[in-house]
Every structure is written in C-alpha cells, then in structure tokens.
Amino acid sequence: MKGNPAILAALQQQLDNGGLWPQLTDYMLQESGLPGPRANLTLAGSFAKLFARPDVTETAWELISAWSQLTESEAKTGDPQEFLAFCAVWASGAHYAHAGRTRRGQAEERLQAAMNDGRWRLREAAAMGLQSLGEYDFALLRQLLDGWCVEATLLEQRAFVAALAHPPLLKAEANVLYCLELAAGIMEGIRSGGSGSADPDHFRVLSKGLEYSLSVFAASLPQPGFAMLRKYATSGDPRLIKIVKSNLGKTRLTKNYPDEVAGLLQLLTSC
C-alpha cells in the first residue's frame, strides 16, 4: 500500500471523521500483520506520514491519543491491538516538528512512555518516531535529546542510540559527531557505575542497542568512530569490551574497514 494514493486518501478521510473510526480501526487491525513475526511496517510508516504536517485535525490527534494509551493488558505483545499503539507513537514523533507547544508536550509524554514500555514494539515505535523527527529536522531532534539525556533511564538511552543509528540521519558529519558524543556519554555512564544498581533486563536492552549502533556511527565517520571503539576496548570494563567486540563483528565494519577491525581485535587479545 506504500504510496497508494487511494488508500492514503481513505485513511485520511477516516482519521478526520470520528464516525469512520470503527472502519479505520478494523482496517488497521486486519492489516497489522499481528499475530505474527513482523508487524506491517509499510502501513505503519504510511500512517505516520499522514501526521508529518502542521494541519493535523484535532479529530485525528484525538484518535492517536486514545490508541497510544492502550495498556499492555489491553494490547499485549503480538496482539493486533498493539499495532494501534505502535502506529500512534510513531505518528506522534512524525508530527512533533509540525506541532504547537501543547501537542509537542503530549508527544514527548507518549514517546517517553513508549521508550520505557514493557513491549519491545512500543520501544521500537518510539525510536522510529524520533527518526521521523530527525529526518525532518535533526537540530530539533538534538535539542529534544539533549533535554532528556541528563535524567534518561536505561531504556530511554537505548531509544536514543537506536533512533540515531539510522543512515538517513548520518549524511552530515556534524550529525555523526553528535551521535558519537551522545553514545560516548552513555558508555561513560556505564563505566562510572551509574548502571550498576539498575534493572538487569533494562541494562541488557541498552547493551543490545549499543552492540550494533556504535558500528553504524563508526561506519559513517571511521576516524572518530574507531577512536571511540579503541578507547572502550582498552577500558578494562568487561561490559564495555563486550559492546565493542559485538560492533567489531558487524559486516559494515569487517567488510569496509578490515584493517581497523583486525587492529582492534588484536588490541583486545593483548589486553
């Protein structure tokens, strides 16, 4: 359905007419791809793009407000109802740059709640919403993340690096340098022991995010990227070393920068 003008027009009409919400909801549930291994990301992305503009009606905003509040007991992982919440969170991020102060505040609450949700798809929706924002206005995304970073939870930190490890955001050198700086701050937080008393499962989720995202940043800007990996390869912290080793195993690095990877692996062996 991606780019299908007729379907997108129908979705828009149903969004803006509360009387057609049952029809829209049924369509989204039927096409959700759930239960199943993969949700319908094409539909979700097209739905989110309908909110990437300033003239989103109050009716449409009210609908995704309701969908975003579907709890885990109402919309369990893998249930088609979860897809509604997923779409609402992603759409909130897509609308953020075009929204006024009130809606921005509401979108921020939804995104942060989703980052900390027990459902992994909702956490992914938050990252995708941030990516939609960043593709439109990276400076605004940076401003938002800078405001959140100081008191960010481990799951929020994971959302930050997952959102930033998105090639369309990494075309400008300044953007990549920002991503490396933010990631380094998170790594330093781990090294300083700030994560020591945290929920082990939340730390596992953060670690998994770091275990691939650093390689995306390094592949985009190799010199400072490998310098960061080298720094934490020699940190003596087994948690950070595990993160570095995982990144060094990614094809984006082993294929394009074999000498740099081999050098770091040798360094890890000698430490």
Short mmCIF file of C-alpha atoms in Angstrom, two decimals, residues 23-249:
data_model
loop_
_atom_site.label_atom_id
_atom_site.label_comp_id
_atom_site.label_asym_id
_atom_site.label_seq_id
_atom_site.Cartn_x
_atom_site.Cartn_y
_atom_site.Cartn_z
CA GLN A 23 -13.90 1.36 9.91
CA LEU A 24 -10.34 2.68 10.19
CA THR A 25 -9.64 0.64 13.32
CA ASP A 26 -10.89 -2.55 11.69
CA TYR A 27 -8.69 -1.94 8.66
CA MET A 28 -5.59 -1.30 10.75
CA LEU A 29 -6.21 -4.41 12.85
CA GLN A 30 -6.81 -6.62 9.82
CA GLU A 31 -3.70 -5.37 8.04
CA SER A 32 -1.48 -5.22 11.14
CA GLY A 33 0.40 -8.43 10.41
CA LEU A 34 -0.22 -9.48 14.01
CA PRO A 35 -0.18 -12.01 15.45
CA GLY A 36 2.93 -12.89 13.51
CA PRO A 37 6.69 -12.32 13.47
CA ARG A 38 6.53 -8.89 11.84
CA ALA A 39 4.07 -6.05 12.08
CA ASN A 40 3.09 -4.25 8.88
CA LEU A 41 5.77 -1.56 8.93
CA THR A 42 4.78 -0.29 5.50
CA LEU A 43 1.28 0.51 6.70
CA ALA A 44 2.58 1.95 9.97
CA GLY A 45 5.04 4.20 8.14
CA SER A 46 2.41 5.43 5.72
CA PHE A 47 0.07 6.11 8.61
CA ALA A 48 2.78 8.08 10.44
CA LYS A 49 3.45 10.21 7.36
CA LEU A 50 -0.15 11.38 7.43
CA PHE A 51 0.83 13.18 10.64
CA ALA A 52 4.04 14.71 9.29
CA ARG A 53 2.36 18.05 8.58
CA PRO A 54 1.03 21.01 10.54
CA ASP A 55 -2.67 20.72 9.64
CA VAL A 56 -3.46 17.51 11.54
CA THR A 57 -7.02 17.87 12.79
CA GLU A 58 -7.99 17.66 16.43
CA THR A 59 -10.11 14.66 15.48
CA ALA A 60 -7.10 12.76 14.12
CA TRP A 61 -4.97 13.76 17.09
CA GLU A 62 -7.68 12.58 19.47
CA LEU A 63 -7.69 9.16 17.82
CA ILE A 64 -3.96 8.53 18.16
CA SER A 65 -4.11 9.91 21.70
CA ALA A 66 -6.56 7.13 22.52
CA TRP A 67 -4.54 4.48 20.69
CA SER A 68 -1.33 5.50 22.43
CA GLN A 69 -2.93 4.87 25.82
CA LEU A 70 -3.71 1.21 25.15
CA THR A 71 -2.05 -0.58 28.04
CA GLU A 72 -0.15 -3.84 27.94
CA SER A 73 -3.16 -5.64 29.42
CA GLU A 74 -5.35 -4.25 26.63
CA ALA A 75 -2.82 -4.69 23.83
CA LYS A 76 -0.33 -7.44 24.63
CA THR A 77 2.80 -8.11 22.61
CA GLY A 78 1.79 -9.73 19.35
CA ASP A 79 -1.88 -8.80 19.65
CA PRO A 80 -3.29 -6.76 16.72
CA GLN A 81 -4.33 -4.10 19.25
CA GLU A 82 -0.64 -3.50 19.91
CA PHE A 83 -0.33 -2.28 16.33
CA LEU A 84 -2.67 0.62 17.07
CA ALA A 85 -0.46 1.80 19.92
CA PHE A 86 2.63 1.28 17.77
CA CYS A 87 1.22 3.44 14.97
CA ALA A 88 0.09 6.14 17.41
CA VAL A 89 3.55 6.51 18.96
CA TRP A 90 5.32 6.61 15.60
CA ALA A 91 2.80 9.15 14.30
CA SER A 92 3.33 11.32 17.39
CA GLY A 93 7.03 11.53 16.60
CA ALA A 94 6.33 12.30 12.95
CA HIS A 95 4.05 15.18 13.94
CA TYR A 96 6.37 16.67 16.58
CA ALA A 97 8.25 19.09 14.32
CA HIS A 98 4.98 20.44 12.90
CA ALA A 99 3.12 20.71 16.21
CA GLY A 100 2.42 23.57 18.57
CA ARG A 101 3.54 23.67 22.19
CA THR A 102 0.62 21.67 23.60
CA ARG A 103 0.89 18.81 21.14
CA ARG A 104 4.65 18.74 21.46
CA GLY A 105 4.29 18.25 25.18
CA GLN A 106 1.79 15.46 24.62
CA ALA A 107 4.03 13.83 22.00
CA GLU A 108 7.01 13.96 24.36
CA GLU A 109 5.00 12.20 27.07
CA ARG A 110 3.94 9.49 24.62
CA LEU A 111 7.43 8.96 23.28
CA GLN A 112 8.99 8.72 26.73
CA ALA A 113 6.28 6.37 27.96
CA ALA A 114 6.83 4.15 24.91
CA MET A 115 10.62 4.15 25.41
CA ASN A 116 10.05 2.68 28.86
CA ASP A 117 7.24 0.30 27.87
CA GLY A 118 7.50 -3.40 28.58
CA ARG A 119 6.54 -4.17 24.96
CA TRP A 120 9.52 -4.15 22.62
CA ARG A 121 7.41 -2.98 19.68
CA LEU A 122 6.36 0.13 21.58
CA ARG A 123 10.02 0.85 22.34
CA GLU A 124 10.77 0.48 18.63
CA ALA A 125 7.89 2.81 17.77
CA ALA A 126 9.45 5.50 19.97
CA ALA A 127 12.77 5.14 18.16
CA MET A 128 11.04 5.29 14.79
CA GLY A 129 9.13 8.37 15.85
CA LEU A 130 12.41 10.05 16.75
CA GLN A 131 13.84 9.01 13.39
CA SER A 132 10.91 10.64 11.60
CA LEU A 133 11.57 13.81 13.56
CA GLY A 134 15.29 13.69 12.83
CA GLU A 135 14.80 13.17 9.11
CA TYR A 136 12.76 16.37 9.01
CA ASP A 137 14.80 18.46 11.48
CA PHE A 138 17.90 16.95 13.06
CA ALA A 139 18.61 20.10 15.07
CA LEU A 140 15.21 19.78 16.73
CA LEU A 141 15.85 16.10 17.48
CA ARG A 142 19.19 17.04 19.01
CA GLN A 143 17.54 19.69 21.16
CA LEU A 144 14.97 17.18 22.38
CA LEU A 145 17.55 14.50 23.20
CA ASP A 146 19.82 16.98 24.95
CA GLY A 147 16.95 17.89 27.23
CA TRP A 148 16.23 14.25 28.02
CA CYS A 149 19.79 12.94 28.36
CA VAL A 150 20.52 14.28 31.83
CA GLU A 151 17.97 12.11 33.62
CA ALA A 152 17.39 9.45 30.96
CA THR A 153 16.58 5.90 32.03
CA LEU A 154 18.49 2.99 30.55
CA LEU A 155 15.59 2.22 28.22
CA GLU A 156 15.46 5.85 27.12
CA GLN A 157 19.20 5.78 26.41
CA ARG A 158 18.64 2.68 24.32
CA ALA A 159 15.94 4.52 22.35
CA PHE A 160 18.33 7.40 21.69
CA VAL A 161 21.07 5.25 20.14
CA ALA A 162 18.55 3.10 18.26
CA ALA A 163 16.96 6.22 16.78
CA LEU A 164 20.29 7.76 15.81
CA ALA A 165 21.66 4.56 14.20
CA HIS A 166 19.63 5.41 11.12
CA PRO A 167 21.61 6.08 7.91
CA PRO A 168 19.39 8.93 6.64
CA LEU A 169 20.36 10.88 9.77
CA LEU A 170 24.09 10.29 9.28
CA LYS A 171 24.77 12.03 5.99
CA ALA A 172 26.14 15.16 7.65
CA GLU A 173 29.44 14.90 9.53
CA ALA A 174 28.15 17.12 12.33
CA ASN A 175 25.26 14.72 12.91
CA VAL A 176 27.58 11.73 13.21
CA LEU A 177 29.85 13.59 15.62
CA TYR A 178 26.82 14.33 17.78
CA CYS A 179 25.82 10.65 17.72
CA LEU A 180 29.32 9.60 18.76
CA GLU A 181 29.32 12.16 21.56
CA LEU A 182 25.95 11.01 22.87
CA ALA A 183 26.95 7.34 22.67
CA ALA A 184 30.24 8.06 24.43
CA GLY A 185 28.31 9.74 27.23
CA ILE A 186 26.23 6.61 27.68
CA MET A 187 29.34 4.42 27.65
CA GLU A 188 30.94 6.66 30.26
CA GLY A 189 27.83 6.31 32.39
CA ILE A 190 28.23 2.54 32.31
CA ARG A 191 31.94 2.76 33.13
CA SER A 192 31.37 5.11 36.06
CA GLY A 193 29.00 2.60 37.62
CA GLY A 194 25.83 4.58 37.05
CA SER A 195 24.16 1.44 35.69
CA GLY A 196 25.36 -0.88 38.42
CA SER A 197 22.19 -0.92 40.51
CA ALA A 198 19.81 -0.69 37.56
CA ASP A 199 17.31 -3.28 36.42
CA PRO A 200 19.40 -6.06 34.79
CA ASP A 201 16.88 -6.53 32.00
CA HIS A 202 16.89 -2.82 31.21
CA PHE A 203 20.67 -2.84 31.10
CA ARG A 204 20.55 -5.85 28.76
CA VAL A 205 18.26 -3.92 26.40
CA LEU A 206 20.59 -0.90 26.46
CA SER A 207 23.62 -3.08 25.88
CA LYS A 208 21.98 -4.76 22.89
CA GLY A 209 21.30 -1.34 21.40
CA LEU A 210 24.91 -0.24 21.87
CA GLU A 211 26.19 -3.55 20.48
CA TYR A 212 25.17 -2.57 16.95
CA SER A 213 24.65 1.20 16.94
CA LEU A 214 28.29 2.12 17.54
CA SER A 215 29.25 0.29 14.35
CA VAL A 216 26.69 2.33 12.40
CA PHE A 217 28.25 5.56 13.66
CA ALA A 218 31.80 4.31 13.08
CA ALA A 219 31.00 3.24 9.53
CA SER A 220 29.66 6.71 8.81
CA LEU A 221 32.74 8.51 10.19
CA PRO A 222 35.57 6.00 10.64
CA GLN A 223 38.34 8.06 12.22
CA PRO A 224 36.50 9.29 15.34
CA GLY A 225 34.32 6.18 15.33
CA PHE A 226 37.22 3.76 15.62
CA ALA A 227 38.90 6.08 18.10
CA MET A 228 35.90 5.69 20.37
CA LEU A 229 35.85 1.92 19.94
CA ARG A 230 39.57 1.83 20.75
CA LYS A 231 39.02 3.85 23.91
CA TYR A 232 36.48 1.41 25.29
CA ALA A 233 38.32 -1.66 24.03
CA THR A 234 41.08 -0.71 26.48
CA SER A 235 38.73 0.36 29.29
CA GLY A 236 39.17 -2.84 31.27
CA ASP A 237 35.39 -2.94 31.79
CA PRO A 238 34.02 -6.31 30.59
CA ARG A 239 30.62 -4.77 29.81
CA LEU A 240 32.14 -2.16 27.52
CA ILE A 241 34.53 -4.67 25.95
CA LYS A 242 31.58 -6.91 25.10
CA ILE A 243 29.86 -3.98 23.41
CA VAL A 244 33.00 -3.17 21.39
CA LYS A 245 33.52 -6.80 20.33
CA SER A 246 29.95 -7.07 19.10
CA ASN A 247 30.33 -3.95 16.97
CA LEU A 248 33.61 -5.21 15.52
CA GLY A 249 31.75 -8.27 14.26
#
